[in-house]
PDB file of C-alpha atoms in Angstrom:
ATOM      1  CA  UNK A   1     -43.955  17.006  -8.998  1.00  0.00           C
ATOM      2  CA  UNK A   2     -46.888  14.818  -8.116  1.00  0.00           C
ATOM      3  CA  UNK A   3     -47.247  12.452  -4.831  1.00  0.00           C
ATOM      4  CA  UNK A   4     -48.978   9.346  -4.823  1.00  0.00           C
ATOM      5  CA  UNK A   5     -52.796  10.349  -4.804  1.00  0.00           C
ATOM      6  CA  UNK A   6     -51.919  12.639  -7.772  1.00  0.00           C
ATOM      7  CA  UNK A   7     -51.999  16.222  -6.272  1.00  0.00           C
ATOM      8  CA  UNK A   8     -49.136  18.743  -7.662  1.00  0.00           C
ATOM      9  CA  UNK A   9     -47.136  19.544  -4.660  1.00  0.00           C
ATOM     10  CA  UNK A  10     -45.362  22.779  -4.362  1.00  0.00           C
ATOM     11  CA  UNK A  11     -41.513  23.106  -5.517  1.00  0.00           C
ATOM     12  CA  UNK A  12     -39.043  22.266  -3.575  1.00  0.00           C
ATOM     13  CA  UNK A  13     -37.490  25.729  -2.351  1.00  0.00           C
ATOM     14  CA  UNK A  14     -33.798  26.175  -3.394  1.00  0.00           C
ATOM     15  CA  UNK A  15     -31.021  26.291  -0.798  1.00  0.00           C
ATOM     16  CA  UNK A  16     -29.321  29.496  -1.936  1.00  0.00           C
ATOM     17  CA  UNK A  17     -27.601  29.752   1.742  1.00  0.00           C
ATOM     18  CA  UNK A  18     -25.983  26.367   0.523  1.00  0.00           C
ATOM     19  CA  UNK A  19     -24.932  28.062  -2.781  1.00  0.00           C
ATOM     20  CA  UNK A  20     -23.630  31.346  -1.270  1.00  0.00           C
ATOM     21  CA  UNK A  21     -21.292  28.850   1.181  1.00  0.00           C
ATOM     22  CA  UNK A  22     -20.625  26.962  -1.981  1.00  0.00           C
ATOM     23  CA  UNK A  23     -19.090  30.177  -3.684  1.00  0.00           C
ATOM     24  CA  UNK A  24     -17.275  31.728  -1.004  1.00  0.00           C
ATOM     25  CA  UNK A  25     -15.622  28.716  -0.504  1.00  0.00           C
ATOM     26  CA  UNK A  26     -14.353  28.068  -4.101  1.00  0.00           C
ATOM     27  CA  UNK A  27     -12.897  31.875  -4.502  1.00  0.00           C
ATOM     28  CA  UNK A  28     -10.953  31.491  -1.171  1.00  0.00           C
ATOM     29  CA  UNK A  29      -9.678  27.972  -2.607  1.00  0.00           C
ATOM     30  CA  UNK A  30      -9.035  29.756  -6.264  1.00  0.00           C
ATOM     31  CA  UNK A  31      -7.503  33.305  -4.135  1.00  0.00           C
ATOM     32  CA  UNK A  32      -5.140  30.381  -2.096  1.00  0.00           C
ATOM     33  CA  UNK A  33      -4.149  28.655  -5.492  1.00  0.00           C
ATOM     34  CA  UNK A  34      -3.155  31.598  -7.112  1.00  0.00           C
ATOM     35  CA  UNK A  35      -1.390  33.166  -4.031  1.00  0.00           C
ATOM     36  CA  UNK A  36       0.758  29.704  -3.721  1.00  0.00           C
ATOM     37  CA  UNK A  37       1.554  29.496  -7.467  1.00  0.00           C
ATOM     38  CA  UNK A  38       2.491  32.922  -8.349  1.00  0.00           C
ATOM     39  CA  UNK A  39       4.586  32.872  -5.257  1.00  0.00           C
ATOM     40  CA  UNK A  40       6.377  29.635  -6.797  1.00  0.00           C
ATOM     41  CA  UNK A  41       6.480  30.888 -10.108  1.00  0.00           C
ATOM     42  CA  UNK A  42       8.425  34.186  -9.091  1.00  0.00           C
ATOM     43  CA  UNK A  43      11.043  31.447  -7.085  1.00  0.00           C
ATOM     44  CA  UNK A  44      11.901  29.246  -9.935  1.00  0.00           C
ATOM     45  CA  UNK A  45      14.692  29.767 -11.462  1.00  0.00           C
ATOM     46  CA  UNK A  46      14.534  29.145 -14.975  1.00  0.00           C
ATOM     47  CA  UNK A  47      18.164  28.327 -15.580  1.00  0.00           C
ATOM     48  CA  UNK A  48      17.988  25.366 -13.830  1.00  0.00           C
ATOM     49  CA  UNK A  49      14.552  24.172 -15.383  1.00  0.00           C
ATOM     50  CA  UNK A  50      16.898  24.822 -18.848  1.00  0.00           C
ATOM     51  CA  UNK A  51      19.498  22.657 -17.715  1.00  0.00           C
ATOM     52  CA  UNK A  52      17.517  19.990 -16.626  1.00  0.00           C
ATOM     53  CA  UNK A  53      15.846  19.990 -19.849  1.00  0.00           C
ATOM     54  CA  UNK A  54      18.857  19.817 -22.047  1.00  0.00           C
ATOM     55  CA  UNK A  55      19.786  16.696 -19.517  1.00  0.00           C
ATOM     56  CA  UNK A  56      16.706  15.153 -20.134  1.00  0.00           C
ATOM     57  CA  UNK A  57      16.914  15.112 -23.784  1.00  0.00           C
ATOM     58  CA  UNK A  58      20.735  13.798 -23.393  1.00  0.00           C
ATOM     59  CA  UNK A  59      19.355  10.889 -20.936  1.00  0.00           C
ATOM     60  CA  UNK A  60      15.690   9.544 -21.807  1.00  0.00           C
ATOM     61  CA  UNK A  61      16.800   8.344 -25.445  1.00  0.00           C
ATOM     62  CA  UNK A  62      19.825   6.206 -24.245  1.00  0.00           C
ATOM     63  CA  UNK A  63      17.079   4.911 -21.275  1.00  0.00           C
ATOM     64  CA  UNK A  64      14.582   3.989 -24.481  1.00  0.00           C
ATOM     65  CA  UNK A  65      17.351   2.203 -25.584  1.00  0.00           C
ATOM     66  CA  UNK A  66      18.019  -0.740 -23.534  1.00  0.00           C
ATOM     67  CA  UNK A  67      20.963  -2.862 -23.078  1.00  0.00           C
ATOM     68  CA  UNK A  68      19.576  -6.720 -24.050  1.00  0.00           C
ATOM     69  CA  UNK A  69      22.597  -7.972 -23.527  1.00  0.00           C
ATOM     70  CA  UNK A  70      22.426  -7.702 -19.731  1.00  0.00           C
ATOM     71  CA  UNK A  71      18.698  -9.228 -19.816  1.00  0.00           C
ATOM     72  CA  UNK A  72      20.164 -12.699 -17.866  1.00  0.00           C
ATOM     73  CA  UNK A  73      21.503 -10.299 -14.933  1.00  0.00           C
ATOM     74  CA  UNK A  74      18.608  -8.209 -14.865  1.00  0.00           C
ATOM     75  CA  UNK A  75      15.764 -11.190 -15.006  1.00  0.00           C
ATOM     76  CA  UNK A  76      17.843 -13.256 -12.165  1.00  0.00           C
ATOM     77  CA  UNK A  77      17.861  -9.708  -9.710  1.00  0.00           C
ATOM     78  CA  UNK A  78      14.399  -8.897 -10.431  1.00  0.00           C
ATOM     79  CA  UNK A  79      13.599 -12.386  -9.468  1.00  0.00           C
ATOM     80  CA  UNK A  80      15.269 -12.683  -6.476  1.00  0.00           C
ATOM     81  CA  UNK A  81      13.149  -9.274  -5.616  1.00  0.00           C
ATOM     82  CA  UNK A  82      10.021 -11.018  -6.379  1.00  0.00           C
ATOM     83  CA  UNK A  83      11.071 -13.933  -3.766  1.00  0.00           C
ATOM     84  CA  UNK A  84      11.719 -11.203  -1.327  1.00  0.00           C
ATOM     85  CA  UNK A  85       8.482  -9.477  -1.379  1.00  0.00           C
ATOM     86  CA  UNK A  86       7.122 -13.396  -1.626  1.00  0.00           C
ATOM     87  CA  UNK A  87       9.219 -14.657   1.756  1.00  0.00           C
ATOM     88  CA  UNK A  88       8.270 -11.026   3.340  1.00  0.00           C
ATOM     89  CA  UNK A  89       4.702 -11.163   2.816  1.00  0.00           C
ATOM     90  CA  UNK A  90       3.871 -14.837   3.934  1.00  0.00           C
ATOM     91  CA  UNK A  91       5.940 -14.009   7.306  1.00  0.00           C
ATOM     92  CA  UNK A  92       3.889 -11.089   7.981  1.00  0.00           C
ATOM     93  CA  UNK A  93       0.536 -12.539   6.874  1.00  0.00           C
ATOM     94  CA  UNK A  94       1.120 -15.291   8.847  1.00  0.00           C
ATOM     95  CA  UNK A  95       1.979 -13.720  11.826  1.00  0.00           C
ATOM     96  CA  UNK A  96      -0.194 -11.031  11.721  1.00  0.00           C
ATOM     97  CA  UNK A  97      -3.232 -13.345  12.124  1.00  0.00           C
ATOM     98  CA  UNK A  98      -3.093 -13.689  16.256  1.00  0.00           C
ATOM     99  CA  UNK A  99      -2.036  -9.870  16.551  1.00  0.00           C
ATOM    100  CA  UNK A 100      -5.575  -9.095  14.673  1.00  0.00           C
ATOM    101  CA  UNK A 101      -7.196 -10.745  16.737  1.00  0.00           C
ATOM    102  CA  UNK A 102      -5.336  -8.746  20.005  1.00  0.00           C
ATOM    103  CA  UNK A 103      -6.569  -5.695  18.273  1.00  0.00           C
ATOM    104  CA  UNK A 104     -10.181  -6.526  17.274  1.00  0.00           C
ATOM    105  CA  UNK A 105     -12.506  -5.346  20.003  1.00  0.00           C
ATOM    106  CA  UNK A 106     -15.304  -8.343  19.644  1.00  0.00           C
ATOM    107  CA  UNK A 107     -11.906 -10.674  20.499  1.00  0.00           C
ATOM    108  CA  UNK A 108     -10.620  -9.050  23.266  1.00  0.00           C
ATOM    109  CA  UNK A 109     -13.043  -8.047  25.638  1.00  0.00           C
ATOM    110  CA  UNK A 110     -10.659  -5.838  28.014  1.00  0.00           C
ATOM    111  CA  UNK A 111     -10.343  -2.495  26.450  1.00  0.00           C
ATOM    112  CA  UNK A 112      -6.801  -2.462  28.205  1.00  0.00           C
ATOM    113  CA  UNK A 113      -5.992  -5.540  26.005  1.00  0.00           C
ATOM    114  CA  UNK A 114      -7.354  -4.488  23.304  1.00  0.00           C
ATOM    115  CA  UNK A 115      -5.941  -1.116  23.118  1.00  0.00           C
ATOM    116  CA  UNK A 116      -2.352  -2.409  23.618  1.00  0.00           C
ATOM    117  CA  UNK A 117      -3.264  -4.661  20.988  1.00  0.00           C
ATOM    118  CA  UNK A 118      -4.012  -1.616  18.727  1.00  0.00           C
ATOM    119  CA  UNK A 119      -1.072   0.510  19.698  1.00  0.00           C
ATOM    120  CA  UNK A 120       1.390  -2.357  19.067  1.00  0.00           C
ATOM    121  CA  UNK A 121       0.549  -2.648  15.183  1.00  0.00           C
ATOM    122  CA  UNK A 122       0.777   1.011  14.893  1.00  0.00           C
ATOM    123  CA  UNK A 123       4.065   1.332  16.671  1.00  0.00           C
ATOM    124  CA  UNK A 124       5.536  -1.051  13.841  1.00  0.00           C
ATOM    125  CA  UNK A 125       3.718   0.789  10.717  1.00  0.00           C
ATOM    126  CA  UNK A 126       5.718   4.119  12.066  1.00  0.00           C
ATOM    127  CA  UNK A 127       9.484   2.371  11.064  1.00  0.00           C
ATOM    128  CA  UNK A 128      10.280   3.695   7.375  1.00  0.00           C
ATOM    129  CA  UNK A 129      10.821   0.642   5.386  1.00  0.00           C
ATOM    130  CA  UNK A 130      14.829   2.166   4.359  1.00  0.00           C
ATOM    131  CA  UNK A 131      15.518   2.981   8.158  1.00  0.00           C
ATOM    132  CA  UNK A 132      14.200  -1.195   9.154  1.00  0.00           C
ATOM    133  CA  UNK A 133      16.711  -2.394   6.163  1.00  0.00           C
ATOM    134  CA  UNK A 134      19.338  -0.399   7.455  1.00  0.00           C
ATOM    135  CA  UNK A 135      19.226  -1.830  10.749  1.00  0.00           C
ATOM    136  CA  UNK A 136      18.805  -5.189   9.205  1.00  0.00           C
ATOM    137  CA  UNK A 137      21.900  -4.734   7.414  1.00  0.00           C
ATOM    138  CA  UNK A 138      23.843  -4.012   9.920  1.00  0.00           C
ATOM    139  CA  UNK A 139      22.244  -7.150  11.953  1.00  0.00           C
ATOM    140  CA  UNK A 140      22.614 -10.038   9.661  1.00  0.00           C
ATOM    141  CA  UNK A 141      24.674  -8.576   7.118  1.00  0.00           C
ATOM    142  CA  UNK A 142      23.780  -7.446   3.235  1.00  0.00           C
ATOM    143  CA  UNK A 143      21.791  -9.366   0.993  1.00  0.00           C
ATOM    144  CA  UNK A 144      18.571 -11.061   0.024  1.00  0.00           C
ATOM    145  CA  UNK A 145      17.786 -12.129   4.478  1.00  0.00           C
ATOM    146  CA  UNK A 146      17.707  -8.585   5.311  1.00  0.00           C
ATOM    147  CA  UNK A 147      15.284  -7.917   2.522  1.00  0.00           C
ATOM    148  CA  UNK A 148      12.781 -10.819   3.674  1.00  0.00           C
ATOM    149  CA  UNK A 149      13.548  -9.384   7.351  1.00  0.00           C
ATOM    150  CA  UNK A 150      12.607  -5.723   6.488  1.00  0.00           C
ATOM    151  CA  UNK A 151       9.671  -6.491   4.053  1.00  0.00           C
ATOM    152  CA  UNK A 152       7.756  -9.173   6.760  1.00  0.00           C
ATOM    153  CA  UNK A 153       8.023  -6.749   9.845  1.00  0.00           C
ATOM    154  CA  UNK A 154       6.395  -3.695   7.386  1.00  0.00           C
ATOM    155  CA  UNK A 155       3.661  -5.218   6.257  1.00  0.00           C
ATOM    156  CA  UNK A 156       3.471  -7.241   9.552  1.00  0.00           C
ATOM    157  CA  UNK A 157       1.348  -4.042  11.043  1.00  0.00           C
ATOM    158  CA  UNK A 158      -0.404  -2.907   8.123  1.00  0.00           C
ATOM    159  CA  UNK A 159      -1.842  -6.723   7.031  1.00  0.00           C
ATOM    160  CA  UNK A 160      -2.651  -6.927  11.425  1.00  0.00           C
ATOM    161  CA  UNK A 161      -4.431  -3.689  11.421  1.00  0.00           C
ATOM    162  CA  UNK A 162      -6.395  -5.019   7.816  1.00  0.00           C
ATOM    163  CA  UNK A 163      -6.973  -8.480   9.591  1.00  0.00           C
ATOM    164  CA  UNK A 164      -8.316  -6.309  12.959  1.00  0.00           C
ATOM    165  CA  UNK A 165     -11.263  -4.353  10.815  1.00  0.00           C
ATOM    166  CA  UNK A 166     -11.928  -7.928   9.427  1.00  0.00           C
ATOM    167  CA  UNK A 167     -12.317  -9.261  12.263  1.00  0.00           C
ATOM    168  CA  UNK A 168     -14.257  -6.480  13.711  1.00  0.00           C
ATOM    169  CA  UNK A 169     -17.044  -6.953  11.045  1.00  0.00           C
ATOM    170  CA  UNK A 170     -17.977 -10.790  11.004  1.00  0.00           C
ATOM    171  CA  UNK A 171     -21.200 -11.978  12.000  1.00  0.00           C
ATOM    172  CA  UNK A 172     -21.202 -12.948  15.837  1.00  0.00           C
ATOM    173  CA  UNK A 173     -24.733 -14.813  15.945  1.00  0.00           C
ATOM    174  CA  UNK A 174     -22.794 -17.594  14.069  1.00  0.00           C
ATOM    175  CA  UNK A 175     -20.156 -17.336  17.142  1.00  0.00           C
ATOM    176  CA  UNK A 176     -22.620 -17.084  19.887  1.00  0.00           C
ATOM    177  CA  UNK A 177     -25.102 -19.804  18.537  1.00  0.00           C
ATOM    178  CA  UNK A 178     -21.606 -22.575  18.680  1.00  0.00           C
ATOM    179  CA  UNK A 179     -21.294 -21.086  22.139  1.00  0.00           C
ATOM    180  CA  UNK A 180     -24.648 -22.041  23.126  1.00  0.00           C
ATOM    181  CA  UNK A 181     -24.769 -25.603  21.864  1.00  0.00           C
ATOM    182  CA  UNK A 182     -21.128 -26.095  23.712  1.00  0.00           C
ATOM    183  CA  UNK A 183     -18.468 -25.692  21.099  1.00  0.00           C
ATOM    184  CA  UNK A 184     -14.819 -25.121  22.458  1.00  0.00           C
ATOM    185  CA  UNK A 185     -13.253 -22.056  21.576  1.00  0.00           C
ATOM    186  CA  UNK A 186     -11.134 -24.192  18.811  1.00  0.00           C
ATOM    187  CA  UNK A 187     -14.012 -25.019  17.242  1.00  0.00           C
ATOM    188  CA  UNK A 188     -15.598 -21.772  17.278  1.00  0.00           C
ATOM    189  CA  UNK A 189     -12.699 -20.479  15.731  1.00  0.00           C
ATOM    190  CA  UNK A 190     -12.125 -22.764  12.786  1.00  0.00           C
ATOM    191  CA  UNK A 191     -15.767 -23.304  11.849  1.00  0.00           C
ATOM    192  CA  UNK A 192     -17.313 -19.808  12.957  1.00  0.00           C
ATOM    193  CA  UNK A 193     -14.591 -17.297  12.786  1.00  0.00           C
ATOM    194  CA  UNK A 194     -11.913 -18.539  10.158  1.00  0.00           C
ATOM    195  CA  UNK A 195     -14.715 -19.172   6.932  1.00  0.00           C
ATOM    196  CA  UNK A 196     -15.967 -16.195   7.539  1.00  0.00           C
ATOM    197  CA  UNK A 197     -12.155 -13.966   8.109  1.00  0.00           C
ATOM    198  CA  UNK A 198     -10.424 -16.060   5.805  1.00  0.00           C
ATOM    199  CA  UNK A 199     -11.153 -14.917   2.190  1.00  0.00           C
ATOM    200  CA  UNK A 200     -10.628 -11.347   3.250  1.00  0.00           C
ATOM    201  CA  UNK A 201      -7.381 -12.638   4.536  1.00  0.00           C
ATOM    202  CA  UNK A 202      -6.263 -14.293   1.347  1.00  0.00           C
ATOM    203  CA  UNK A 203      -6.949 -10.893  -0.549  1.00  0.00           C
ATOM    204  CA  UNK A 204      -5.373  -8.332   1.618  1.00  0.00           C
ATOM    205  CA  UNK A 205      -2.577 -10.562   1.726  1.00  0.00           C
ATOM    206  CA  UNK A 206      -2.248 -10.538  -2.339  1.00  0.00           C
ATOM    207  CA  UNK A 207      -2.700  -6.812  -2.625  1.00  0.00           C
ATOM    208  CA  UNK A 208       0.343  -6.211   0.279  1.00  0.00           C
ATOM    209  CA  UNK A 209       2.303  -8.803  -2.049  1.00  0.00           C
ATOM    210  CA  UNK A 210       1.889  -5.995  -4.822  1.00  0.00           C
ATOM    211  CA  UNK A 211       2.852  -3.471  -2.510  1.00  0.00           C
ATOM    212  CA  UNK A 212       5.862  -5.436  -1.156  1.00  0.00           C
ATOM    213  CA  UNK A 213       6.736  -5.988  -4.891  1.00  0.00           C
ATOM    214  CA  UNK A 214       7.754  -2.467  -5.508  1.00  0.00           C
ATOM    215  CA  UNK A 215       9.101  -1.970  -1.949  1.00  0.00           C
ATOM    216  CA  UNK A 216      11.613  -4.372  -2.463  1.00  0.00           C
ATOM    217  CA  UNK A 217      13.193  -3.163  -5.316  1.00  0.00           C
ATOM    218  CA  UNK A 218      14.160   0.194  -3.316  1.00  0.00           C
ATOM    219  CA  UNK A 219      15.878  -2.237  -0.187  1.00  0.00           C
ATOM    220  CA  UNK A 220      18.530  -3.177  -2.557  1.00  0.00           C
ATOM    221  CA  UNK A 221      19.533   0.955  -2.394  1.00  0.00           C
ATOM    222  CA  UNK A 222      20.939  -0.024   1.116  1.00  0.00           C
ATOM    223  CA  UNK A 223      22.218  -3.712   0.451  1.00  0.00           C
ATOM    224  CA  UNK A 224      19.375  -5.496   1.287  1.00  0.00           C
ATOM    225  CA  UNK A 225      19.118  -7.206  -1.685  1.00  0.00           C
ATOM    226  CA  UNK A 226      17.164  -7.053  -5.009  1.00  0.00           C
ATOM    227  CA  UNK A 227      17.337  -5.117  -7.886  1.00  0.00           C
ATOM    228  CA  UNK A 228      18.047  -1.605  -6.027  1.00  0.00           C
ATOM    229  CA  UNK A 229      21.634  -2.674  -5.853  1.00  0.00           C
ATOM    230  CA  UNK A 230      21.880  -2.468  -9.816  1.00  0.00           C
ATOM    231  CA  UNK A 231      19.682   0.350 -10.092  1.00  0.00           C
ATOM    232  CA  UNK A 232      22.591   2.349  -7.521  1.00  0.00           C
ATOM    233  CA  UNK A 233      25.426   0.735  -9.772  1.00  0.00           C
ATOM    234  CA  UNK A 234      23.969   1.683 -12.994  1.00  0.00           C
ATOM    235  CA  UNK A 235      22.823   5.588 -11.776  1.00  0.00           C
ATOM    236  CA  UNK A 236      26.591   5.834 -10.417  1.00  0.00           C
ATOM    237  CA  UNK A 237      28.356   4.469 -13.232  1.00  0.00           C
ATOM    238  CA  UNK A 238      25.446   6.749 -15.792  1.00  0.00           C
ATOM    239  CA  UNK A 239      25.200   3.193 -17.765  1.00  0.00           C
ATOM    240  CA  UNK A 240      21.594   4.969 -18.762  1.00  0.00           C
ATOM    241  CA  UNK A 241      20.935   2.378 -21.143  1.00  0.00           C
ATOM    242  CA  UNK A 242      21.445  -0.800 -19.136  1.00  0.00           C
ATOM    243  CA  UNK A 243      18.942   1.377 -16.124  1.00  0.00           C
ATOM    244  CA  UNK A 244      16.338   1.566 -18.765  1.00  0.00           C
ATOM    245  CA  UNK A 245      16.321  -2.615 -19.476  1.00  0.00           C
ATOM    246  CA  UNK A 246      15.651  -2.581 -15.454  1.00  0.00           C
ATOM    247  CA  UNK A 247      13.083   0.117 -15.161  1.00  0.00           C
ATOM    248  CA  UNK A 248      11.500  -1.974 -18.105  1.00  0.00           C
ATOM    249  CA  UNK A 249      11.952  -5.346 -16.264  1.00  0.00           C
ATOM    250  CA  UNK A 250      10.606  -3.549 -13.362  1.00  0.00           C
ATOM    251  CA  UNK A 251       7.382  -2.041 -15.173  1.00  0.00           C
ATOM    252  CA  UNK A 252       6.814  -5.869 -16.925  1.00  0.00           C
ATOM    253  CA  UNK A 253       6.847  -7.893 -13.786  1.00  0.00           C
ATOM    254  CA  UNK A 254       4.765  -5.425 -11.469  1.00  0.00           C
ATOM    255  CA  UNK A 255       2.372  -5.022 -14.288  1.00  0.00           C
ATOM    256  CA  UNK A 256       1.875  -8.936 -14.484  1.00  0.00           C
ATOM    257  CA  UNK A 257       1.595  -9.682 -11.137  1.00  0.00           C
ATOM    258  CA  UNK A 258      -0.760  -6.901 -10.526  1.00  0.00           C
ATOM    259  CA  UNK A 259      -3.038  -8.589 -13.177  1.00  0.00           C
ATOM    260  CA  UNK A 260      -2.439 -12.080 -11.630  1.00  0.00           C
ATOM    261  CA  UNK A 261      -3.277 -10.982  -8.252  1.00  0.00           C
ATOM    262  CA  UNK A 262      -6.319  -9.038  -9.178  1.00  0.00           C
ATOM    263  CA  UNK A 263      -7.912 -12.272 -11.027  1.00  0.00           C
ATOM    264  CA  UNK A 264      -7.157 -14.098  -7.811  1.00  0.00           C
ATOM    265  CA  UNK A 265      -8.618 -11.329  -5.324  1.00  0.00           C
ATOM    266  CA  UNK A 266     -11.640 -11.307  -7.378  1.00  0.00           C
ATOM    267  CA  UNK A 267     -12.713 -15.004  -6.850  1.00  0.00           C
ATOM    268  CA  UNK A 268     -11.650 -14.881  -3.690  1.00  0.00           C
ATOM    269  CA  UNK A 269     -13.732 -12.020  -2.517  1.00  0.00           C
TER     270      UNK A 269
END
């Protein structure tokens, strides 16, 4: 290796320390792997891995086999699911805006505040989404509401939290030069703060709407509507074949909305 005036300079000397670390640390790992999976391996009991084999083979062909004729129940359930996740995510993106900025510390100057702020969106991302539709359920009765209910107060903390680290990260110079030529905090908000939060916004927003999309087809498991209802019915009644025309429906419509939002996120961002 040469430097700049053209003088060899000396190798660099190598870090065998590093390496001996390096190597200890990879035969523990290896020692820990095959401690764990022997110790499985010597628990499994291979009667039951035949016998869910032989119900494999029985069940995956009739689920490759769909049932068309049920396509016109299927496509109305798995749209209503797609309005849920819809109607869920536009309650919680829109109300998660003025809880983002509670939590972001350049908004809230009072690390009291701002703490509380922080704590609040955390305490709602701890509710399972099944125990929220439960309770929902039992609130305002079965169906499609409870879905929209449970869906908009899950993502509700997660898109806040998203919208906080936003927030957290815009330029302030653009905030404090408004401030010092006399702009109102409504202006400095819609013409220093929103341009600059809002495409971020728009695109965590979309990616929770893909999230939401597969959420809500598990709500219907407890009656809050969607396609989980069907998906119980079918798995009860062991109608494999009209189960496999939903999984299918299911894989389809995730798969195009996942492209859909991905084109949009990309100009947006």
């Amino acid at each position: 290796m040469m430097d700049r005036e053209g003088f060899k300079l000396p190798p660099k000397p190598k870090n065998n320390q590093k390496r001996v670390r390096n190597l200890i640390i990879a035969l523990i790992l290896a020692v820990i792997y095959y401690w764990a999976f022997s110790g499985v391996a010597n628990r499994i009991e291979w009667s039951f891995m035949d016998k869910l084999s032989e119900n494999l083979s029985r069940i995956v062909p009739r689920l490759a086999n769909p049932d068309w004729a049920e396509l016109g129940k299927v496509s109305e359930l798995i749209l209503e699911t797609v309005f849920i996740a819809y109607a869920g995510t536009l309650i919680a993106a829109v109300l998660a805006v003025p809880f983002g900025f509670w939590a972001a510390k350049n908004m809230v100057k009072s690390p009291i505040w701002n703490t509380a702020g922080k704590w609040f969106l955390i305490l709602d991302r701890t509710f399972p989404e099944l125990i929220l539709a439960i309770f929902f359920v039992i609130s305002v009765g079965p169906g499609a509401f409870a879905g929209v209910l449970t869906i908009g107060l899950t993502s509700f903390g997660m898109l806040g939290k998203l919208y906080a680290e936003v927030i957290e990260s815009i330029d302030m110079d653009v905030v404090e030069a408004m401030e010092a030529n006399g702009a109102n905090k409504a202006q400095i908000l819609f013409y220093a703060i929103f341009p600059q939060v809002l495409p971020e916004f728009l695109s965590f927003a979309l990616y929770r709407f893909e999230v939401d999309i597969r959420a809500s087809t598990v709500l219907g498991l407890v009656g809050a509507g969607g396609i989980g209802t069907l998906i119980v019915l079918t798995a009860a009644n062991r109608d494999w074949e009209q189960l496999g025309l939903i999984i299918i429906s299911i894989i389809v419509v995730v798969m195009i909305i996942d492209y859909i939002s991905s084109k949009i996120r990309k100009r947006l961002v």
